[in-house]
Short mmCIF file of N, CA and C and ligand atoms in Angstrom, two decimals:
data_model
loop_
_atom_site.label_atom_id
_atom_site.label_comp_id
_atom_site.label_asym_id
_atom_site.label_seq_id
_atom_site.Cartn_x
_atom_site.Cartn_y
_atom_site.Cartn_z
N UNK W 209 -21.31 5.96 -19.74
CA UNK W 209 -20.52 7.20 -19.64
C UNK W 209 -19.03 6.88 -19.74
N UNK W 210 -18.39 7.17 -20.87
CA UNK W 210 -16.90 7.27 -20.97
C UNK W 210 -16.73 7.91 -19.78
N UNK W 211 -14.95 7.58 -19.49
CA UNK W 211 -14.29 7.68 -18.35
C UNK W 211 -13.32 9.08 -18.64
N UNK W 212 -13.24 10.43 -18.86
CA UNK W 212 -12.07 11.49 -19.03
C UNK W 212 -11.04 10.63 -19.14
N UNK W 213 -10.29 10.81 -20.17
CA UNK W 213 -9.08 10.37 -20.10
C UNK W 213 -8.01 10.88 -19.21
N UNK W 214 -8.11 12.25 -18.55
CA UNK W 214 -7.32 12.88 -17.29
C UNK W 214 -7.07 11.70 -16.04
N UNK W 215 -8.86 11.26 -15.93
CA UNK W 215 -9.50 10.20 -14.90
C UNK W 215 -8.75 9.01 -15.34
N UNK W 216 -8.59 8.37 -16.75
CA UNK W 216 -8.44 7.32 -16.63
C UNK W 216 -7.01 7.27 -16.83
N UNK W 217 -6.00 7.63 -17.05
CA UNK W 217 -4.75 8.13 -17.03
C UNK W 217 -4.49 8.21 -15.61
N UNK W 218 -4.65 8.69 -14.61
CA UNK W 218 -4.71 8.85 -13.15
C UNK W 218 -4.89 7.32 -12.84
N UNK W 219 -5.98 6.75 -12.99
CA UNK W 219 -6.35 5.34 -12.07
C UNK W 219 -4.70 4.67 -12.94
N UNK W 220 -4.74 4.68 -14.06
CA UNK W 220 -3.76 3.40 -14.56
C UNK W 220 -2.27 3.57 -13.90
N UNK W 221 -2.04 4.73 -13.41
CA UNK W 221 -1.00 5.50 -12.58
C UNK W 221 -1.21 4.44 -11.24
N UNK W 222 -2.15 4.77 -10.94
CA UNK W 222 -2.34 4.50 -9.73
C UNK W 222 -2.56 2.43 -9.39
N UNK W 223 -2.61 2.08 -10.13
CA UNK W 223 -2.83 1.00 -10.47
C UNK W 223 -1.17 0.53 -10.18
N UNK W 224 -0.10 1.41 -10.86
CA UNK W 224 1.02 1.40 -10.99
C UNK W 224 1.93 1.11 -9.34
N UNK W 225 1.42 3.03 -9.01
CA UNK W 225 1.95 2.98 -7.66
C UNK W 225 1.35 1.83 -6.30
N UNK W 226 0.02 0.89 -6.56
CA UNK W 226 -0.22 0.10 -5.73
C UNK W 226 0.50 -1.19 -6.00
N UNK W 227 0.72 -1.55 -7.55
CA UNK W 227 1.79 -2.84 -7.59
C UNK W 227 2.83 -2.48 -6.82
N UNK W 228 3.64 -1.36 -6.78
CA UNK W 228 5.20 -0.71 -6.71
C UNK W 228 4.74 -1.00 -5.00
N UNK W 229 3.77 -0.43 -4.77
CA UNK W 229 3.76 -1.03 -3.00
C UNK W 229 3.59 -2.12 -2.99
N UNK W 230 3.22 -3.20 -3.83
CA UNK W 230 2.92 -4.75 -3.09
C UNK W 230 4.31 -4.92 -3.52
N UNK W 231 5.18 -4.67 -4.46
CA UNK W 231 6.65 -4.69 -4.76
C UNK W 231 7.60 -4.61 -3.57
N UNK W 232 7.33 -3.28 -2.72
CA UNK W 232 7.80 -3.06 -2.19
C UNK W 232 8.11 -3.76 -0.42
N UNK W 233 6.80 -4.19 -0.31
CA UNK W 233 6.05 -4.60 0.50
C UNK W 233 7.13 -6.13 0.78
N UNK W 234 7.19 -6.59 -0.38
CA UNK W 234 7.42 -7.67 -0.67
C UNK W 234 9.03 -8.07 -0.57
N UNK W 235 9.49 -6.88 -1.10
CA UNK W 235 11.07 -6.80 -1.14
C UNK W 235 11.17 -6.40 0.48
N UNK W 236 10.32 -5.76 1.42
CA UNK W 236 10.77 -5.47 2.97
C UNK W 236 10.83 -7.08 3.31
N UNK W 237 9.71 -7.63 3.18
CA UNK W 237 9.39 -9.10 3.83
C UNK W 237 10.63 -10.07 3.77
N UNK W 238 11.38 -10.09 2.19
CA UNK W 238 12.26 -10.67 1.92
C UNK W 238 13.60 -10.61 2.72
N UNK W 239 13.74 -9.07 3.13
CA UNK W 239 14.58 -8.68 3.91
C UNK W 239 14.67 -8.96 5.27
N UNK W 240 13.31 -9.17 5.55
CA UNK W 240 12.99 -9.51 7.14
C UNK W 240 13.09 -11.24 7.34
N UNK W 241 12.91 -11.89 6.14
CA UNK W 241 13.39 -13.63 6.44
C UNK W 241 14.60 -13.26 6.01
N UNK W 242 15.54 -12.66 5.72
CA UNK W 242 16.83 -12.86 5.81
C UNK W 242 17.35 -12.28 7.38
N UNK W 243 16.86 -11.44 7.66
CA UNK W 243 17.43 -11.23 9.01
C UNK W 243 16.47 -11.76 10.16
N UNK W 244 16.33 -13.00 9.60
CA UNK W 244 15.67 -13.44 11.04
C UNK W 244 13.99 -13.25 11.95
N UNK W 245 13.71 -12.11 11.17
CA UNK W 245 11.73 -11.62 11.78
C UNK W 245 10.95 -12.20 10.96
N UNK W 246 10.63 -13.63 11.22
CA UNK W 246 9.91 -14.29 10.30
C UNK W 246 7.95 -13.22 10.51
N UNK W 247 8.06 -13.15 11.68
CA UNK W 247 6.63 -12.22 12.30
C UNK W 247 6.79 -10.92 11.16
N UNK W 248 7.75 -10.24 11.25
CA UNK W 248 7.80 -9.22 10.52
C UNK W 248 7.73 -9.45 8.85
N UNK W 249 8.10 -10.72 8.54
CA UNK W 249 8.01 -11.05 6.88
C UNK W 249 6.62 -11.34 6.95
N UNK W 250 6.08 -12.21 7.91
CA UNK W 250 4.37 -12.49 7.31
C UNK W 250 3.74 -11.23 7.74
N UNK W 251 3.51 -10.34 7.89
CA UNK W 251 3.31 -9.16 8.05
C UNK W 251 3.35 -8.48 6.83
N UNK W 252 4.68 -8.49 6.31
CA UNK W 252 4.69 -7.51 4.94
C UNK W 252 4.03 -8.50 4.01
N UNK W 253 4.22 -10.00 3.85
CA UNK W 253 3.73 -10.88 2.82
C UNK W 253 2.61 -10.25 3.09
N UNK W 254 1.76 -10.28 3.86
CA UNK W 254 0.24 -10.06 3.88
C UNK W 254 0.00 -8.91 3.43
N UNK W 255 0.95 -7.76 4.08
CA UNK W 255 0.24 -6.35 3.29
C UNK W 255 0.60 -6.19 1.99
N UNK W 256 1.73 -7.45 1.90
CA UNK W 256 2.52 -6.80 -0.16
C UNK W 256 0.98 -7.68 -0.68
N UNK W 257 0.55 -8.63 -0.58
CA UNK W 257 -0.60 -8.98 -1.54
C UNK W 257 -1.95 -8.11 -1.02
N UNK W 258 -2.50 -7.55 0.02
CA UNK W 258 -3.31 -6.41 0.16
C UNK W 258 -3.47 -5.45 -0.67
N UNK W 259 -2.39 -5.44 -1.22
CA UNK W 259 -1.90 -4.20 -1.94
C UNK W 259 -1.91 -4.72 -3.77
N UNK W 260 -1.66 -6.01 -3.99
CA UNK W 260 -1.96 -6.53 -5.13
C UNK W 260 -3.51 -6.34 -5.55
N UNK W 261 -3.93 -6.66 -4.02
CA UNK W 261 -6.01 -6.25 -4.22
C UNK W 261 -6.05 -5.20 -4.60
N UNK W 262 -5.36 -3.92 -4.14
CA UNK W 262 -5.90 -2.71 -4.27
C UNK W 262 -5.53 -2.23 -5.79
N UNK W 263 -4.63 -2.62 -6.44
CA UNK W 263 -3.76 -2.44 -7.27
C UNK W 263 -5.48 -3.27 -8.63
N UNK W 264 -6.03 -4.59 -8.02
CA UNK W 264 -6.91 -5.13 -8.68
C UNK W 264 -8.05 -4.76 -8.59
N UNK W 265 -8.56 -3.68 -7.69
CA UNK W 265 -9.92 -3.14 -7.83
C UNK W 265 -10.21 -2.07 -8.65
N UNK W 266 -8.83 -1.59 -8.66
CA UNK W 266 -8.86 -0.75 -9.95
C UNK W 266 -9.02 -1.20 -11.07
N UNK W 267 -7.77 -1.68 -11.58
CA UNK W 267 -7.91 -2.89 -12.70
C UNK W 267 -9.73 -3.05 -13.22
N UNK W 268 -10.33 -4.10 -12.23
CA UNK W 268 -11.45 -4.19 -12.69
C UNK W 268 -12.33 -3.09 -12.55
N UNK W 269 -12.36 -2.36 -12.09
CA UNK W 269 -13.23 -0.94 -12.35
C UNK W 269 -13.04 -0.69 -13.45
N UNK W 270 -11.94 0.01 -14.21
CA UNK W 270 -11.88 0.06 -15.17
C UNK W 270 -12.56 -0.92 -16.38
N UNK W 271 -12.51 -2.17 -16.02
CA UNK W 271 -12.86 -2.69 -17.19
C UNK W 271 -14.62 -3.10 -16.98
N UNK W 272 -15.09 -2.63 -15.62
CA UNK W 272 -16.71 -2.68 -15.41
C UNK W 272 -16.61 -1.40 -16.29
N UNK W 273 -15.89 -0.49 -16.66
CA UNK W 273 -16.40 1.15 -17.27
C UNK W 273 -16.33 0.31 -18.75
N UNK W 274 -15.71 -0.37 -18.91
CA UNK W 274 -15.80 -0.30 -20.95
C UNK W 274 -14.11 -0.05 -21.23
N UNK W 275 -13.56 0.48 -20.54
CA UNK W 275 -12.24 0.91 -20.80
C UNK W 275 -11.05 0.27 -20.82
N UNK W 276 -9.71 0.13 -20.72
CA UNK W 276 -9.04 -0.39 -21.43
C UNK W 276 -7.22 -0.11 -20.05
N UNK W 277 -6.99 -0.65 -19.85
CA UNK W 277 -5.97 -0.87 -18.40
C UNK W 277 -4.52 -0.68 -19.33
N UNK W 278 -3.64 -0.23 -18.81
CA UNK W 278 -2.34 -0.03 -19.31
C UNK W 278 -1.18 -0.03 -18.51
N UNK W 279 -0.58 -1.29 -18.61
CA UNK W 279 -0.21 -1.40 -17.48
C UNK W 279 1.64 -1.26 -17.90
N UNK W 280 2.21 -0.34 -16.62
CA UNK W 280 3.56 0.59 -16.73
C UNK W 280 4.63 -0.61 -16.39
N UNK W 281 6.24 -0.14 -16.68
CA UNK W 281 7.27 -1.13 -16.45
C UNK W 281 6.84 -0.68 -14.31
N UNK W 282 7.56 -1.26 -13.48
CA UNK W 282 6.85 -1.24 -11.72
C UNK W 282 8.77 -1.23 -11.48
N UNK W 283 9.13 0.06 -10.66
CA UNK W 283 10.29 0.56 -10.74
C UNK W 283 10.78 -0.65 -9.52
N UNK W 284 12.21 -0.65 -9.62
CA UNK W 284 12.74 -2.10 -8.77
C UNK W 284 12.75 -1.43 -6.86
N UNK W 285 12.14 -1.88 -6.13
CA UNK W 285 12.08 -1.27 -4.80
C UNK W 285 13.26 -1.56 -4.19
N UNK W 286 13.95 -0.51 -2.98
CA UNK W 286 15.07 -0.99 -2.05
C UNK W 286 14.66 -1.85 -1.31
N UNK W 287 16.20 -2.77 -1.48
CA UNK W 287 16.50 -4.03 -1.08
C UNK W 287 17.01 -4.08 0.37
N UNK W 288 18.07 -2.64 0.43
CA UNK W 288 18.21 -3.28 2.07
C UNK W 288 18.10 -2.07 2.81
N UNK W 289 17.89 -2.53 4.00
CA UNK W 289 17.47 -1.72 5.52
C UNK W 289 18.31 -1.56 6.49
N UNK W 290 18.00 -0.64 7.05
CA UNK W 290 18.97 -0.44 8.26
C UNK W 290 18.57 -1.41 9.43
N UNK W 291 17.46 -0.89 9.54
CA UNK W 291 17.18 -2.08 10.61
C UNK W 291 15.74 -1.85 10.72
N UNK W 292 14.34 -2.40 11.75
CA UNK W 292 13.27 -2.62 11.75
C UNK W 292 13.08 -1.27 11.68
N UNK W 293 13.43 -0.38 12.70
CA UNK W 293 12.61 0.75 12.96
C UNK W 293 12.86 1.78 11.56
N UNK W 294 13.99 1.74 10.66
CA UNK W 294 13.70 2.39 9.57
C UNK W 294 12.97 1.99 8.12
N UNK W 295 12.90 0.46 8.40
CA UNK W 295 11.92 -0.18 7.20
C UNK W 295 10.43 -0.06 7.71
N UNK W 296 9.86 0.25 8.84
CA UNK W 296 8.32 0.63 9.06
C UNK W 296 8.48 2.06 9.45
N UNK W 297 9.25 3.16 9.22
CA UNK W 297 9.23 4.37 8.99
C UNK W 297 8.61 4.57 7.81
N UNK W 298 9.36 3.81 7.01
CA UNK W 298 9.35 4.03 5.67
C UNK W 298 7.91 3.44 4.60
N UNK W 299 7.43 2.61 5.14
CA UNK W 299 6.17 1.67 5.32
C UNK W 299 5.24 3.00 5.56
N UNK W 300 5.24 3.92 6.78
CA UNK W 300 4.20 4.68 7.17
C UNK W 300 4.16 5.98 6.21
N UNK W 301 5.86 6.19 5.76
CA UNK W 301 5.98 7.49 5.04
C UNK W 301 5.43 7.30 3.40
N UNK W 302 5.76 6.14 3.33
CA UNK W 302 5.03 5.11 1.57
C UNK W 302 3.33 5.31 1.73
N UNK W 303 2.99 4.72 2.80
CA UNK W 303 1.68 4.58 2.90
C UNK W 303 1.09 6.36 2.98
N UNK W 304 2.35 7.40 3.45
CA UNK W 304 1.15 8.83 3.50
C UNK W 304 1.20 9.36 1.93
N UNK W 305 2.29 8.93 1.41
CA UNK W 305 2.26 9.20 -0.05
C UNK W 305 0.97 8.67 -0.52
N UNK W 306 1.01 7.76 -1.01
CA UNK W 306 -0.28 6.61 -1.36
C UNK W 306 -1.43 7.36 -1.01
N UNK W 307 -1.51 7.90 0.23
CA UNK W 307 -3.00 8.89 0.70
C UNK W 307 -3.07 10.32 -0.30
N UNK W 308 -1.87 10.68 0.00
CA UNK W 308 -2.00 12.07 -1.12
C UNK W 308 -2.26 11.49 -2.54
N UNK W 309 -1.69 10.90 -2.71
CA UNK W 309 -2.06 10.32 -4.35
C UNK W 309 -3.65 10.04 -4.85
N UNK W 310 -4.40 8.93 -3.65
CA UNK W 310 -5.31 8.78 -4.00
C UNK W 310 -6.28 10.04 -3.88
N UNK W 311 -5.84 11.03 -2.90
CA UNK W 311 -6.73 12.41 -2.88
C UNK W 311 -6.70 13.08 -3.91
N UNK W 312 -5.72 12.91 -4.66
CA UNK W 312 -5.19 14.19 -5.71
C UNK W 312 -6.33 13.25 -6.90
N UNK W 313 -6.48 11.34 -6.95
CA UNK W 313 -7.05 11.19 -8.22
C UNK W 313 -8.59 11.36 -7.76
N UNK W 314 -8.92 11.54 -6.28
CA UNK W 314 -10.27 11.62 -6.13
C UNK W 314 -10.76 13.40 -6.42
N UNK W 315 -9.83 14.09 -6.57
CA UNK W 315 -10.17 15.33 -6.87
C UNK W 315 -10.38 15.63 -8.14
N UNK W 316 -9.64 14.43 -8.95
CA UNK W 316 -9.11 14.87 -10.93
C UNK W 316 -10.82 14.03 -11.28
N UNK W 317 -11.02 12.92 -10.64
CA UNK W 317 -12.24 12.36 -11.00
C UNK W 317 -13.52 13.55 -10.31
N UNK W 318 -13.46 14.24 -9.19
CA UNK W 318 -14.59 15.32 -8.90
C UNK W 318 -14.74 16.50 -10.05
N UNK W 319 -13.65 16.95 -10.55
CA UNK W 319 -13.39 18.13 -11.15
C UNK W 319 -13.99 17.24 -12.67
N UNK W 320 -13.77 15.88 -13.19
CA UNK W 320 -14.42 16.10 -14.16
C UNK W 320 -15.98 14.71 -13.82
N UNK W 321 -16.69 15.60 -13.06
CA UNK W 321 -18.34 15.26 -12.42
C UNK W 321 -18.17 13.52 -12.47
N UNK W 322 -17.12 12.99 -12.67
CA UNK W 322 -16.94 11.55 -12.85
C UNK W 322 -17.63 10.96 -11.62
N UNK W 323 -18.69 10.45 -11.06
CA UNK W 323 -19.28 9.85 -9.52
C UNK W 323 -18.99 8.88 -9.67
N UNK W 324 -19.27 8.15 -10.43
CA UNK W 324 -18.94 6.29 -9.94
C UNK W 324 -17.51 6.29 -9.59
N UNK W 325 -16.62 6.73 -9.98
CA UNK W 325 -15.31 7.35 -9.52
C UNK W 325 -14.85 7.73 -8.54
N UNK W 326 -15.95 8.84 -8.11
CA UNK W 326 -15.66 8.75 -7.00
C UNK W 326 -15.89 7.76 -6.06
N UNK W 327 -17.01 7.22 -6.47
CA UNK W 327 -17.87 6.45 -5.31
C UNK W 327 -16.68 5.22 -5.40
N UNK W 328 -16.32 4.68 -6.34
CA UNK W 328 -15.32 3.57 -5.94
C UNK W 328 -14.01 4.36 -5.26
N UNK W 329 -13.13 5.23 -5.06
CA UNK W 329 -12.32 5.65 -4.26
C UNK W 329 -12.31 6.24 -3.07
N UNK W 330 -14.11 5.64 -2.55
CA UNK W 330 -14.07 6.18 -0.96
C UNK W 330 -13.84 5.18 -0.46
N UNK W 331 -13.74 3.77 -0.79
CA UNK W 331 -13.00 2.59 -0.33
C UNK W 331 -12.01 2.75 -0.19
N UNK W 332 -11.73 3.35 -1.15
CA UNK W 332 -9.60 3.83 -0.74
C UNK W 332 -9.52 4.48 0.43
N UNK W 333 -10.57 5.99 0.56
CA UNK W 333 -9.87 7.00 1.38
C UNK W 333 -10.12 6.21 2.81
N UNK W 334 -11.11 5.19 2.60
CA UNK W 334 -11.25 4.90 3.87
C UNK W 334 -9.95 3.95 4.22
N UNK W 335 -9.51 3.11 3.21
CA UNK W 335 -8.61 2.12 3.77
C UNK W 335 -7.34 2.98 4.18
N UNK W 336 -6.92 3.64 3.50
CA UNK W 336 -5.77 4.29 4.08
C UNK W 336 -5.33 5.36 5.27
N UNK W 337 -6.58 5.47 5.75
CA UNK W 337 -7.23 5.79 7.54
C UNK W 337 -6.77 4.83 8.51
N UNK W 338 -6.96 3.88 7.59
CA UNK W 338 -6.81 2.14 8.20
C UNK W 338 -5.04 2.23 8.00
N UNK W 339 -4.60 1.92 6.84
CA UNK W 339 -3.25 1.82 6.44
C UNK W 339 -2.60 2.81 7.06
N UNK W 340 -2.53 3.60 7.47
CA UNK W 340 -1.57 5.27 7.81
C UNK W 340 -1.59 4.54 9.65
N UNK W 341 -2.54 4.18 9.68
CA UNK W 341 -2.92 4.06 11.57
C UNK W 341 -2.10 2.81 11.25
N UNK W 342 -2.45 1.61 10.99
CA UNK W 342 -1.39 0.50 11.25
C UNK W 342 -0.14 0.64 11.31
N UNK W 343 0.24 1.59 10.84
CA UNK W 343 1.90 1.75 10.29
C UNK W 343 2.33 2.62 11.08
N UNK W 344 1.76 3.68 11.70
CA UNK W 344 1.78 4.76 12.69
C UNK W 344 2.33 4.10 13.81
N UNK W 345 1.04 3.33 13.85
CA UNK W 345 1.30 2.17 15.52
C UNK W 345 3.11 1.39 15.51
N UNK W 346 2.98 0.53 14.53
CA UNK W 346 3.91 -0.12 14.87
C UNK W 346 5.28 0.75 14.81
N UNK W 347 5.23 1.64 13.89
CA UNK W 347 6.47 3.13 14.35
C UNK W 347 6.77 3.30 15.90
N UNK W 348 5.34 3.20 16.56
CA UNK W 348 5.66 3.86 17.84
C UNK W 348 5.70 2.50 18.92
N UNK W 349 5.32 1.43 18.45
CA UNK W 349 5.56 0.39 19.23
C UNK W 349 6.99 0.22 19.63
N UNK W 350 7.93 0.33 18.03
CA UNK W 350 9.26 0.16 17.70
C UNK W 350 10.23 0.97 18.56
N UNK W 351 9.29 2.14 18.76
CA UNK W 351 10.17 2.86 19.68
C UNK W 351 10.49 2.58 21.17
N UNK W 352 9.22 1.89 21.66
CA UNK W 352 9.09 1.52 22.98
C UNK W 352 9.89 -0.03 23.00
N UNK W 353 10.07 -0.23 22.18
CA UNK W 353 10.73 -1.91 22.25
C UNK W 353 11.95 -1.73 22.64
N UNK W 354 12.66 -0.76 21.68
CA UNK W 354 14.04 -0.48 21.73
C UNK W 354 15.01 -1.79 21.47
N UNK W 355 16.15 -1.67 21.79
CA UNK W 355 17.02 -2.49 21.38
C UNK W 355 17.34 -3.93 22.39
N UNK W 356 16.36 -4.41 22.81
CA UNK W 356 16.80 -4.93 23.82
C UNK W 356 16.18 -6.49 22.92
N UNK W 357 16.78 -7.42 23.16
CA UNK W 357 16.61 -9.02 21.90
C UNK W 357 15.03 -9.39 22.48
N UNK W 358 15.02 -9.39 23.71
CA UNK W 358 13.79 -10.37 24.24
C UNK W 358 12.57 -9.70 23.52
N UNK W 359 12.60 -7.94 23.14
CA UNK W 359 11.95 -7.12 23.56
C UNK W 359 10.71 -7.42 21.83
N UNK W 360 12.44 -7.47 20.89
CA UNK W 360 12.20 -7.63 19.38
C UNK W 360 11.48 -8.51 19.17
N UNK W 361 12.17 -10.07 20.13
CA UNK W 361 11.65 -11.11 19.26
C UNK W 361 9.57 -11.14 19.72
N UNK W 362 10.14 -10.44 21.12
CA UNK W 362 8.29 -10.61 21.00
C UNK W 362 7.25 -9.22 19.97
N UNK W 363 7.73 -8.59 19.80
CA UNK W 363 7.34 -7.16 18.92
C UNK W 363 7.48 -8.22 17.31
N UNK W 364 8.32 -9.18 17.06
CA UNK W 364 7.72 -9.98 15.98
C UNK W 364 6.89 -10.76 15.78
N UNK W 365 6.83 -12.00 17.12
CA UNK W 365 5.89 -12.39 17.60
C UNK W 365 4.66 -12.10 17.16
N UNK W 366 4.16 -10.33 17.76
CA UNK W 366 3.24 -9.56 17.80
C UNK W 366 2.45 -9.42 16.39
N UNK W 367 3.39 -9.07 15.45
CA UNK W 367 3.43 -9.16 13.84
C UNK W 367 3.24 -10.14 12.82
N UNK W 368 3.71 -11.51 13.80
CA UNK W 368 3.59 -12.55 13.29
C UNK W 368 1.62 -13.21 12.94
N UNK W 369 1.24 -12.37 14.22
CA UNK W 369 -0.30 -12.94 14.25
C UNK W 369 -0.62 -12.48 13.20
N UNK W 370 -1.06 -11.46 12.74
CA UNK W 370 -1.60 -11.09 11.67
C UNK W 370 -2.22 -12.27 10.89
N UNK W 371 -3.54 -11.96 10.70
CA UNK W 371 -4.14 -12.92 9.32
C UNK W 371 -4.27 -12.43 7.68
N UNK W 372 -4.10 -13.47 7.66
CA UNK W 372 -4.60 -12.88 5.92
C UNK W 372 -3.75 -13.89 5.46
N UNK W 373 -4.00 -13.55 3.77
CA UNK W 373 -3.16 -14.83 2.87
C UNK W 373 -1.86 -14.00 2.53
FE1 FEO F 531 -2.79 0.38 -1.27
FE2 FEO F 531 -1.21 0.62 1.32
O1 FEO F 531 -2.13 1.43 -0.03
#
């Protein structure tokens, strides 16, 4: 079964906006070993390549369909921050975008009876249940830390655990 080109126009989009988050992801991290939150850079390192996965499950979906990947110029992300609590604002407000997006392509793939389509983007809706809550949290952690040095370096600490590659 060919893929609607509406459908497959949408994923290669979307393919787009998940590099532009591991981009982005990546350009926070950079920002965070320059000012010192090494916890807070392996944090974003980990979610900017998370996001290279997600960016690659598409990718190969597409090419399990027969079809053909097209891949866009990935717009240059902001470089600098005010400080922690407005670079994981911005992390949670990126990540609710990313949710509307993937709803809007799980609706363009329902509307044209596309199922395997769907069925591969309930992995999404689920991860970004996951993604929206991680980012939520540490918003409101940030708030309770406040400005106090001891308070930060352990709230990086905290960030620093994180696993993954
Ligand atoms: Fe791939 Fe964070 O959404």
């Amino acid at each position: 079964m060919k893929i609607e080109q509406k459908v497959l126009k949408a994923m290669n989009e979307q393919i787009n906006k998940e590099l532009f988050s591991s981009y982005l992801y990546l350009s926070m991290s950079a920002y965070c070993e320059s000012e010192n939150y090494p916890g807070c850079a392996k944090w974003l390192e980990v979610q900017s390549n998370e996001e290279r996965e997600h960016a690659m499950k598409i990718y190969r979906y597409i090419h399990e369909r027969g079809e053909s990947v097209e891949l866009e110029a990935i717009d240059k992300p902001k470089t600098e921050f005010k400080n922690l609590s407005q670079l994981f604002a911005m992390v949670f407000d990126h990540e609710q975008k990313i949710s509307a997006s993937i709803t809007a392509l799980y609706e363009t793939a329902m509307k044209a009876n596309d199922y395997p389509t769907q069925i591969m983007l309930q992995w999404f809706i689920t991860e970004q249940v996951e993604e929206e809550k991680n980012a939520h949290e540490i918003v409101d952690l940030l708030k309770k830390v406040g400005d106090s040095p001891v308070s930060v370096m352990m709230f990086d600490r905290q960030l620093g655990a994180r696993t993954g590659k």
